[in-house]
Amino acid sequence: MMTTTELEEMVEKKTGQHVVKMKGVSKIFPNGNVAVDNVDIDIADGEFISFVGPSGCGKSTIFKMISGLVENTTGEIEILGSQVQTAQQKRTDVGFVFQDATLLPWRSVLENVMLPLEFQRMSKVEKREEAERALKLVGLKDYAKSLPRQLSGGMKMRVSIARALVAKPKLLLMDEPFGALDEITRQSLQSELLRIWESQKMTVLFITHNVFEAVYLSTKVAVMTPSPGKIASTVNVSLPFPRDDEIRTTHQFSDIVARVSRDLKF
Ligand SMILES: Nc1ncnc2c1ncn2[C@@H]1O[C@H](COP(=O)(O)OP(=O)(O)OP(=O)(O)O)[C@@H](O)[C@H]1O
């Protein structure tokens, strides 16, 4: 088991490179809504950071600015060492997972996972092998030929995660991926996600409304408050990895949950 200090050293060692750097970033929509106000945040390589906050505090807008879908009004955003516009062109570096699995219903599970590789210069055999590898990672290798409608909600989400992982992204953006799942499925997918994150050595940015989920998953939690959307605090989650289910019942876990919940109220 990795101790807290070892974990911090591991993240520290990789900290030479910041995967996301935001400085003085604001987004004011044309109707005057200040969705994000003067956000500064540096996210180190290998970090798992959750953004928690009430509806409307700017979480999705931050993700949209990182992915280049929405332009920032002020400030600078650097992703994987380049300005966001350039990062946008290197699409395979960044993977996305949303609350809705958004699978193509007429395509098999394997064909859905192969989608992001469609325009890559690889042979069909290689594409298939990469998709099979991603499906194995999420524990669905036996469902390659199934159609999405034959899967449960949790399995569909696993396919969606496999599709995001197939191009081996360095940065994975997950916008409330488990929000629509029941609590048991949700907890099992949380454990799976941590196992994948540890084995794939990528950086994950994760949006959730659920403080327990944020603390269980993350190395850091960015607590956001609304009107205007701001990062009120960044809380280090100094719990060791790998994290098993028991960790959720420890005092240390409850203390961090209490700290995040307190910051949410400011
Ligand atoms: N296109 C838009 N035009 C005007 N205002 C917008 C637009 N998109 C978002 N907003 C406003 O910006 C603020 C932040 O929205 P955002 O969707 O980023 O919040 P959020 O924290 O992701 O919310 P939720 O948890 O409900 O998804 C909200 O007040 C929202 O109404």
GROMACS .gro file of N, CA, C and O in nm, residues 36-135:
model
  400
   36VAL      N    1  -1.760   3.222  -1.460
   36VAL     CA    2  -1.634   3.189  -1.392
   36VAL      C    3  -1.560   3.320  -1.370
   36VAL      O    4  -1.548   3.400  -1.462
   37ASP      N    5  -1.514   3.339  -1.246
   37ASP     CA    6  -1.454   3.468  -1.212
   37ASP      C    7  -1.311   3.450  -1.160
   37ASP      O    8  -1.290   3.397  -1.051
   38ASN      N    9  -1.214   3.491  -1.243
   38ASN     CA   10  -1.075   3.501  -1.200
   38ASN      C   11  -1.021   3.373  -1.135
   38ASN      O   12  -0.975   3.376  -1.021
   39VAL      N   13  -1.026   3.265  -1.209
   39VAL     CA   14  -0.979   3.137  -1.155
   39VAL      C   15  -0.832   3.116  -1.186
   39VAL      O   16  -0.787   3.133  -1.299
   40ASP      N   17  -0.755   3.081  -1.081
   40ASP     CA   18  -0.615   3.041  -1.095
   40ASP      C   19  -0.604   2.898  -1.047
   40ASP      O   20  -0.641   2.870  -0.933
   41ILE      N   21  -0.553   2.811  -1.131
   41ILE     CA   22  -0.530   2.674  -1.082
   41ILE      C   23  -0.424   2.607  -1.170
   41ILE      O   24  -0.422   2.626  -1.292
   42ASP      N   25  -0.333   2.535  -1.104
   42ASP     CA   26  -0.232   2.456  -1.175
   42ASP      C   27  -0.256   2.311  -1.138
   42ASP      O   28  -0.262   2.278  -1.019
   43ILE      N   29  -0.269   2.226  -1.236
   43ILE     CA   30  -0.297   2.084  -1.209
   43ILE      C   31  -0.179   2.001  -1.258
   43ILE      O   32  -0.144   2.004  -1.377
   44ALA      N   33  -0.116   1.932  -1.163
   44ALA     CA   34   0.006   1.858  -1.194
   44ALA      C   35  -0.024   1.728  -1.269
   44ALA      O   36  -0.133   1.671  -1.254
   45ASP      N   37   0.075   1.684  -1.344
   45ASP     CA   38   0.066   1.557  -1.416
   45ASP      C   39   0.039   1.444  -1.315
   45ASP      O   40   0.102   1.436  -1.211
   46GLY      N   41  -0.057   1.362  -1.345
   46GLY     CA   42  -0.087   1.247  -1.258
   46GLY      C   43  -0.186   1.276  -1.147
   46GLY      O   44  -0.223   1.186  -1.072
   47GLU      N   45  -0.230   1.400  -1.139
   47GLU     CA   46  -0.327   1.438  -1.034
   47GLU      C   47  -0.467   1.382  -1.067
   47GLU      O   48  -0.502   1.365  -1.183
   48PHE      N   49  -0.545   1.358  -0.963
   48PHE     CA   50  -0.689   1.330  -0.981
   48PHE      C   51  -0.759   1.440  -0.903
   48PHE      O   52  -0.761   1.441  -0.781
   49ILE      N   53  -0.814   1.536  -0.975
   49ILE     CA   54  -0.875   1.651  -0.907
   49ILE      C   55  -1.025   1.656  -0.935
   49ILE      O   56  -1.067   1.645  -1.050
   50SER      N   57  -1.102   1.669  -0.829
   50SER     CA   58  -1.247   1.683  -0.845
   50SER      C   59  -1.288   1.827  -0.824
   50SER      O   60  -1.232   1.896  -0.737
   51PHE      N   61  -1.387   1.871  -0.902
   51PHE     CA   62  -1.448   2.003  -0.885
   51PHE      C   63  -1.586   1.979  -0.825
   51PHE      O   64  -1.669   1.912  -0.887
   52VAL      N   65  -1.605   2.031  -0.703
   52VAL     CA   66  -1.734   2.013  -0.636
   52VAL      C   67  -1.797   2.150  -0.616
   52VAL      O   68  -1.727   2.247  -0.584
   53GLY      N   69  -1.928   2.155  -0.630
   53GLY     CA   70  -1.994   2.283  -0.605
   53GLY      C   71  -2.139   2.274  -0.648
   53GLY      O   72  -2.175   2.184  -0.725
   54PRO      N   73  -2.221   2.366  -0.601
   54PRO     CA   74  -2.364   2.363  -0.635
   54PRO      C   75  -2.387   2.393  -0.783
   54PRO      O   76  -2.298   2.444  -0.851
   55SER      N   77  -2.506   2.363  -0.827
   55SER     CA   78  -2.544   2.389  -0.965
   55SER      C   79  -2.519   2.536  -1.001
   55SER      O   80  -2.552   2.625  -0.921
   56GLY      N   81  -2.460   2.559  -1.116
   56GLY     CA   82  -2.442   2.696  -1.163
   56GLY      C   83  -2.314   2.764  -1.116
   56GLY      O   84  -2.296   2.884  -1.140
   57CYS      N   85  -2.223   2.689  -1.051
   57CYS     CA   86  -2.102   2.757  -1.000
   57CYS      C   87  -1.989   2.759  -1.103
   57CYS      O   88  -1.880   2.807  -1.073
   58GLY      N   89  -2.014   2.708  -1.223
   58GLY     CA   90  -1.916   2.725  -1.330
   58GLY      C   91  -1.830   2.601  -1.360
   58GLY      O   92  -1.734   2.611  -1.438
   59LYS      N   93  -1.865   2.488  -1.303
   59LYS     CA   94  -1.782   2.367  -1.323
   59LYS      C   95  -1.775   2.329  -1.472
   59LYS      O   96  -1.666   2.311  -1.526
   60SER      N   97  -1.892   2.317  -1.534
   60SER     CA   98  -1.892   2.275  -1.675
   60SER      C   99  -1.828   2.381  -1.763
   60SER      O  100  -1.763   2.348  -1.863
   61THR      N  101  -1.846   2.508  -1.727
   61THR     CA  102  -1.785   2.614  -1.808
   61THR      C  103  -1.632   2.602  -1.803
   61THR      O  104  -1.565   2.621  -1.905
   62ILE      N  105  -1.578   2.567  -1.687
   62ILE     CA  106  -1.432   2.547  -1.678
   62ILE      C  107  -1.391   2.433  -1.773
   62ILE      O  108  -1.295   2.446  -1.849
   63PHE      N  109  -1.465   2.324  -1.772
   63PHE     CA  110  -1.432   2.212  -1.861
   63PHE      C  111  -1.443   2.254  -2.008
   63PHE      O  112  -1.361   2.217  -2.090
   64LYS      N  113  -1.547   2.331  -2.038
   64LYS     CA  114  -1.566   2.373  -2.178
   64LYS      C  115  -1.452   2.464  -2.223
   64LYS      O  116  -1.410   2.460  -2.338
   65MET      N  117  -1.402   2.547  -2.132
   65MET     CA  118  -1.289   2.634  -2.168
   65MET      C  119  -1.163   2.550  -2.188
   65MET      O  120  -1.086   2.574  -2.281
   66ILE      N  121  -1.144   2.450  -2.101
   66ILE     CA  122  -1.026   2.363  -2.115
   66ILE      C  123  -1.029   2.288  -2.248
   66ILE      O  124  -0.928   2.273  -2.314
   67SER      N  125  -1.149   2.246  -2.287
   67SER     CA  126  -1.157   2.168  -2.411
   67SER      C  127  -1.173   2.257  -2.534
   67SER      O  128  -1.181   2.207  -2.645
   68GLY      N  129  -1.175   2.388  -2.516
   68GLY     CA  130  -1.181   2.479  -2.629
   68GLY      C  131  -1.321   2.499  -2.685
   68GLY      O  132  -1.338   2.562  -2.788
   69LEU      N  133  -1.424   2.448  -2.617
   69LEU     CA  134  -1.562   2.464  -2.668
   69LEU      C  135  -1.615   2.603  -2.639
   69LEU      O  136  -1.703   2.653  -2.708
   70VAL      N  137  -1.565   2.662  -2.530
   70VAL     CA  138  -1.606   2.798  -2.491
   70VAL      C  139  -1.478   2.879  -2.474
   70VAL      O  140  -1.380   2.831  -2.417
   71GLU      N  141  -1.480   3.002  -2.527
   71GLU     CA  142  -1.361   3.085  -2.518
   71GLU      C  143  -1.361   3.164  -2.387
   71GLU      O  144  -1.465   3.220  -2.349
   72ASN      N  145  -1.246   3.169  -2.320
   72ASN     CA  146  -1.238   3.247  -2.197
   72ASN      C  147  -1.240   3.396  -2.229
   72ASN      O  148  -1.187   3.439  -2.332
   73THR      N  149  -1.302   3.475  -2.140
   73THR     CA  150  -1.310   3.620  -2.162
   73THR      C  151  -1.178   3.686  -2.120
   73THR      O  152  -1.129   3.775  -2.189
   74THR      N  153  -1.124   3.643  -2.006
   74THR     CA  154  -0.993   3.695  -1.963
   74THR      C  155  -0.906   3.578  -1.919
   74THR      O  156  -0.954   3.468  -1.894
   75GLY      N  157  -0.776   3.606  -1.907
   75GLY     CA  158  -0.683   3.509  -1.851
   75GLY      C  159  -0.621   3.416  -1.954
   75GLY      O  160  -0.644   3.431  -2.075
   76GLU      N  161  -0.539   3.324  -1.902
   76GLU     CA  162  -0.466   3.232  -1.989
   76GLU      C  163  -0.490   3.089  -1.948
   76GLU      O  164  -0.492   3.058  -1.829
   77ILE      N  165  -0.506   3.003  -2.048
   77ILE     CA  166  -0.525   2.860  -2.022
   77ILE      C  167  -0.422   2.784  -2.104
   77ILE      O  168  -0.412   2.802  -2.226
   78GLU      N  169  -0.345   2.701  -2.033
   78GLU     CA  170  -0.246   2.617  -2.103
   78GLU      C  171  -0.278   2.471  -2.072
   78GLU      O  172  -0.298   2.435  -1.956
   79ILE      N  173  -0.286   2.391  -2.177
   79ILE     CA  174  -0.315   2.248  -2.160
   79ILE      C  175  -0.200   2.170  -2.220
   79ILE      O  176  -0.164   2.190  -2.336
   80LEU      N  177  -0.143   2.080  -2.141
   80LEU     CA  178  -0.033   1.995  -2.186
   80LEU      C  179   0.075   2.077  -2.257
   80LEU      O  180   0.124   2.041  -2.364
   81GLY      N  181   0.105   2.191  -2.198
   81GLY     CA  182   0.216   2.272  -2.247
   81GLY      C  183   0.184   2.365  -2.363
   81GLY      O  184   0.270   2.438  -2.409
   82SER      N  185   0.060   2.365  -2.415
   82SER     CA  186   0.029   2.460  -2.522
   82SER      C  187  -0.096   2.540  -2.489
   82SER      O  188  -0.178   2.497  -2.408
   83GLN      N  189  -0.109   2.655  -2.555
   83GLN     CA  190  -0.229   2.736  -2.537
   83GLN      C  191  -0.350   2.653  -2.580
   83GLN      O  192  -0.337   2.565  -2.665
   84VAL      N  193  -0.463   2.683  -2.523
   84VAL     CA  194  -0.578   2.595  -2.541
   84VAL      C  195  -0.618   2.575  -2.688
   84VAL      O  196  -0.655   2.467  -2.729
   85GLN      N  197  -0.600   2.677  -2.771
   85GLN     CA  198  -0.639   2.664  -2.913
   85GLN      C  199  -0.559   2.553  -2.980
   85GLN      O  200  -0.611   2.478  -3.060
   86THR      N  201  -0.428   2.546  -2.945
   86THR     CA  202  -0.343   2.444  -3.006
   86THR      C  203  -0.379   2.308  -2.947
   86THR      O  204  -0.385   2.209  -3.019
   87ALA      N  205  -0.405   2.307  -2.818
   87ALA     CA  206  -0.439   2.181  -2.751
   87ALA      C  207  -0.561   2.117  -2.818
   87ALA      O  208  -0.570   1.997  -2.833
   88GLN      N  209  -0.650   2.205  -2.863
   88GLN     CA  210  -0.773   2.158  -2.928
   88GLN      C  211  -0.742   2.073  -3.052
   88GLN      O  212  -0.814   1.981  -3.084
   89GLN      N  213  -0.633   2.112  -3.120
   89GLN     CA  214  -0.600   2.038  -3.241
   89GLN      C  215  -0.549   1.897  -3.210
   89GLN      O  216  -0.566   1.805  -3.286
   90LYS      N  217  -0.484   1.883  -3.094
   90LYS     CA  218  -0.432   1.751  -3.057
   90LYS      C  219  -0.542   1.678  -2.981
   90LYS      O  220  -0.532   1.655  -2.862
   91ARG      N  221  -0.646   1.646  -3.045
   91ARG     CA  222  -0.765   1.594  -2.979
   91ARG      C  223  -0.743   1.464  -2.901
   91ARG      O  224  -0.810   1.439  -2.804
   92THR      N  225  -0.648   1.382  -2.946
   92THR     CA  226  -0.632   1.253  -2.881
   92THR      C  227  -0.568   1.265  -2.742
   92THR      O  228  -0.570   1.171  -2.665
   93ASP      N  229  -0.508   1.382  -2.713
   93ASP     CA  230  -0.447   1.403  -2.581
   93ASP      C  231  -0.551   1.415  -2.471
   93ASP      O  232  -0.520   1.400  -2.354
   94VAL      N  233  -0.672   1.455  -2.508
   94VAL     CA  234  -0.775   1.482  -2.409
   94VAL      C  235  -0.897   1.391  -2.434
   94VAL      O  236  -0.949   1.387  -2.545
   95GLY      N  237  -0.938   1.319  -2.330
   95GLY     CA  238  -1.056   1.234  -2.341
   95GLY      C  239  -1.172   1.292  -2.261
   95GLY      O  240  -1.149   1.368  -2.166
   96PHE      N  241  -1.293   1.259  -2.301
   96PHE     CA  242  -1.412   1.312  -2.233
   96PHE      C  243  -1.507   1.200  -2.193
   96PHE      O  244  -1.528   1.108  -2.271
   97VAL      N  245  -1.567   1.216  -2.076
   97VAL     CA  246  -1.677   1.127  -2.036
   97VAL      C  247  -1.785   1.216  -1.975
   97VAL      O  248  -1.756   1.301  -1.889
   98PHE      N  249  -1.909   1.197  -2.021
   98PHE     CA  250  -2.020   1.279  -1.971
   98PHE      C  251  -2.119   1.192  -1.894
   98PHE      O  252  -2.110   1.069  -1.895
   99GLN      N  253  -2.216   1.258  -1.831
   99GLN     CA  254  -2.315   1.184  -1.751
   99GLN      C  255  -2.393   1.084  -1.836
   99GLN      O  256  -2.421   0.973  -1.793
  100ASP      N  257  -2.423   1.124  -1.959
  100ASP     CA  258  -2.493   1.036  -2.051
  100ASP      C  259  -2.386   0.963  -2.133
  100ASP      O  260  -2.297   1.025  -2.189
  101ALA      N  261  -2.397   0.829  -2.139
  101ALA     CA  262  -2.292   0.751  -2.207
  101ALA      C  263  -2.283   0.781  -2.357
  101ALA      O  264  -2.180   0.759  -2.418
  102THR      N  265  -2.390   0.834  -2.417
  102THR     CA  266  -2.395   0.873  -2.559
  102THR      C  267  -2.330   0.770  -2.654
  102THR      O  268  -2.240   0.803  -2.730
  103LEU      N  269  -2.380   0.646  -2.648
  103LEU     CA  270  -2.328   0.542  -2.739
  103LEU      C  271  -2.415   0.539  -2.864
  103LEU      O  272  -2.535   0.571  -2.858
  104LEU      N  273  -2.356   0.503  -2.974
  104LEU     CA  274  -2.435   0.489  -3.098
  104LEU      C  275  -2.509   0.356  -3.091
  104LEU      O  276  -2.447   0.250  -3.084
  105PRO      N  277  -2.644   0.361  -3.092
  105PRO     CA  278  -2.721   0.240  -3.064
  105PRO      C  279  -2.707   0.130  -3.168
  105PRO      O  280  -2.723   0.013  -3.137
  106TRP      N  281  -2.674   0.168  -3.293
  106TRP     CA  282  -2.665   0.067  -3.399
  106TRP      C  283  -2.526   0.004  -3.409
  106TRP      O  284  -2.505  -0.089  -3.483
  107ARG      N  285  -2.432   0.056  -3.330
  107ARG     CA  286  -2.296   0.002  -3.334
  107ARG      C  287  -2.273  -0.092  -3.216
  107ARG      O  288  -2.323  -0.066  -3.106
  108SER      N  289  -2.194  -0.196  -3.236
  108SER     CA  290  -2.162  -0.286  -3.125
  108SER      C  291  -2.076  -0.211  -3.023
  108SER      O  292  -2.023  -0.102  -3.052
  109VAL      N  293  -2.061  -0.272  -2.906
  109VAL     CA  294  -1.978  -0.213  -2.802
  109VAL      C  295  -1.836  -0.187  -2.855
  109VAL      O  296  -1.782  -0.077  -2.841
  110LEU      N  297  -1.778  -0.287  -2.923
  110LEU     CA  298  -1.642  -0.271  -2.975
  110LEU      C  299  -1.635  -0.156  -3.076
  110LEU      O  300  -1.545  -0.073  -3.072
  111GLU      N  301  -1.735  -0.151  -3.165
  111GLU     CA  302  -1.734  -0.045  -3.267
  111GLU      C  303  -1.752   0.093  -3.205
  111GLU      O  304  -1.696   0.191  -3.254
  112ASN      N  305  -1.829   0.101  -3.097
  112ASN     CA  306  -1.841   0.229  -3.025
  112ASN      C  307  -1.707   0.272  -2.969
  112ASN      O  308  -1.668   0.389  -2.977
  113VAL      N  309  -1.636   0.176  -2.911
  113VAL     CA  310  -1.506   0.209  -2.848
  113VAL      C  311  -1.403   0.246  -2.955
  113VAL      O  312  -1.314   0.329  -2.930
  114MET      N  313  -1.418   0.191  -3.075
  114MET     CA  314  -1.321   0.220  -3.183
  114MET      C  315  -1.340   0.361  -3.243
  114MET      O  316  -1.252   0.412  -3.312
  115LEU      N  317  -1.456   0.423  -3.214
  115LEU     CA  318  -1.489   0.552  -3.278
  115LEU      C  319  -1.379   0.658  -3.277
  115LEU      O  320  -1.347   0.715  -3.380
  116PRO      N  321  -1.317   0.687  -3.160
  116PRO     CA  322  -1.216   0.794  -3.160
  116PRO      C  323  -1.093   0.761  -3.245
  116PRO      O  324  -1.014   0.849  -3.274
  117LEU      N  325  -1.079   0.633  -3.286
  117LEU     CA  326  -0.962   0.595  -3.366
  117LEU      C  327  -0.990   0.604  -3.515
  117LEU      O  328  -0.901   0.583  -3.597
  118GLU      N  329  -1.116   0.636  -3.547
  118GLU     CA  330  -1.161   0.634  -3.687
  118GLU      C  331  -1.067   0.708  -3.782
  118GLU      O  332  -1.035   0.659  -3.888
  119PHE      N  333  -1.022   0.828  -3.740
  119PHE     CA  334  -0.940   0.908  -3.833
  119PHE      C  335  -0.791   0.898  -3.801
  119PHE      O  336  -0.712   0.977  -3.847
  120GLN      N  337  -0.754   0.800  -3.722
  120GLN     CA  338  -0.612   0.785  -3.690
  120GLN      C  339  -0.545   0.694  -3.791
  120GLN      O  340  -0.607   0.600  -3.842
  121ARG      N  341  -0.417   0.723  -3.816
  121ARG     CA  342  -0.345   0.639  -3.911
  121ARG      C  343  -0.301   0.509  -3.844
  121ARG      O  344  -0.193   0.499  -3.790
  122MET      N  345  -0.391   0.414  -3.843
  122MET     CA  346  -0.362   0.283  -3.784
  122MET      C  347  -0.436   0.181  -3.868
  122MET      O  348  -0.537   0.214  -3.930
  123SER      N  349  -0.386   0.060  -3.871
  123SER     CA  350  -0.459  -0.043  -3.946
  123SER      C  351  -0.585  -0.082  -3.869
  123SER      O  352  -0.594  -0.057  -3.748
  124LYS      N  353  -0.679  -0.143  -3.938
  124LYS     CA  354  -0.804  -0.183  -3.874
  124LYS      C  355  -0.776  -0.283  -3.760
  124LYS      O  356  -0.840  -0.277  -3.655
  125VAL      N  357  -0.678  -0.369  -3.784
  125VAL     CA  358  -0.643  -0.469  -3.683
  125VAL      C  359  -0.592  -0.400  -3.556
  125VAL      O  360  -0.633  -0.432  -3.444
  126GLU      N  361  -0.507  -0.299  -3.575
  126GLU     CA  362  -0.454  -0.226  -3.459
  126GLU      C  363  -0.566  -0.154  -3.384
  126GLU      O  364  -0.570  -0.154  -3.261
  127LYS      N  365  -0.658  -0.094  -3.461
  127LYS     CA  366  -0.771  -0.024  -3.398
  127LYS      C  367  -0.853  -0.120  -3.313
  127LYS      O  368  -0.891  -0.090  -3.201
  128ARG      N  369  -0.877  -0.236  -3.371
  128ARG     CA  370  -0.954  -0.338  -3.300
  128ARG      C  371  -0.880  -0.381  -3.173
  128ARG      O  372  -0.940  -0.393  -3.066
  129GLU      N  373  -0.749  -0.399  -3.184
  129GLU     CA  374  -0.670  -0.443  -3.067
  129GLU      C  375  -0.673  -0.338  -2.956
  129GLU      O  376  -0.685  -0.369  -2.839
  130GLU      N  377  -0.662  -0.210  -2.999
  130GLU     CA  378  -0.665  -0.101  -2.899
  130GLU      C  379  -0.802  -0.096  -2.830
  130GLU      O  380  -0.812  -0.076  -2.710
  131ALA      N  381  -0.908  -0.115  -2.909
  131ALA     CA  382  -1.043  -0.112  -2.851
  131ALA      C  383  -1.061  -0.229  -2.756
  131ALA      O  384  -1.123  -0.216  -2.649
  132GLU      N  385  -1.008  -0.345  -2.794
  132GLU     CA  386  -1.019  -0.463  -2.707
  132GLU      C  387  -0.942  -0.440  -2.576
  132GLU      O  388  -0.988  -0.477  -2.468
  133ARG      N  389  -0.827  -0.374  -2.588
  133ARG     CA  390  -0.748  -0.344  -2.468
  133ARG      C  391  -0.827  -0.252  -2.373
  133ARG      O  392  -0.835  -0.275  -2.253
  134ALA      N  393  -0.891  -0.148  -2.432
  134ALA     CA  394  -0.968  -0.054  -2.351
  134ALA      C  395  -1.089  -0.124  -2.286
  134ALA      O  396  -1.121  -0.099  -2.170
  135LEU      N  397  -1.151  -0.213  -2.362
  135LEU     CA  398  -1.267  -0.286  -2.306
  135LEU      C  399  -1.224  -0.377  -2.191
  135LEU      O  400  -1.295  -0.393  -2.092
   0.00000   0.00000   0.00000
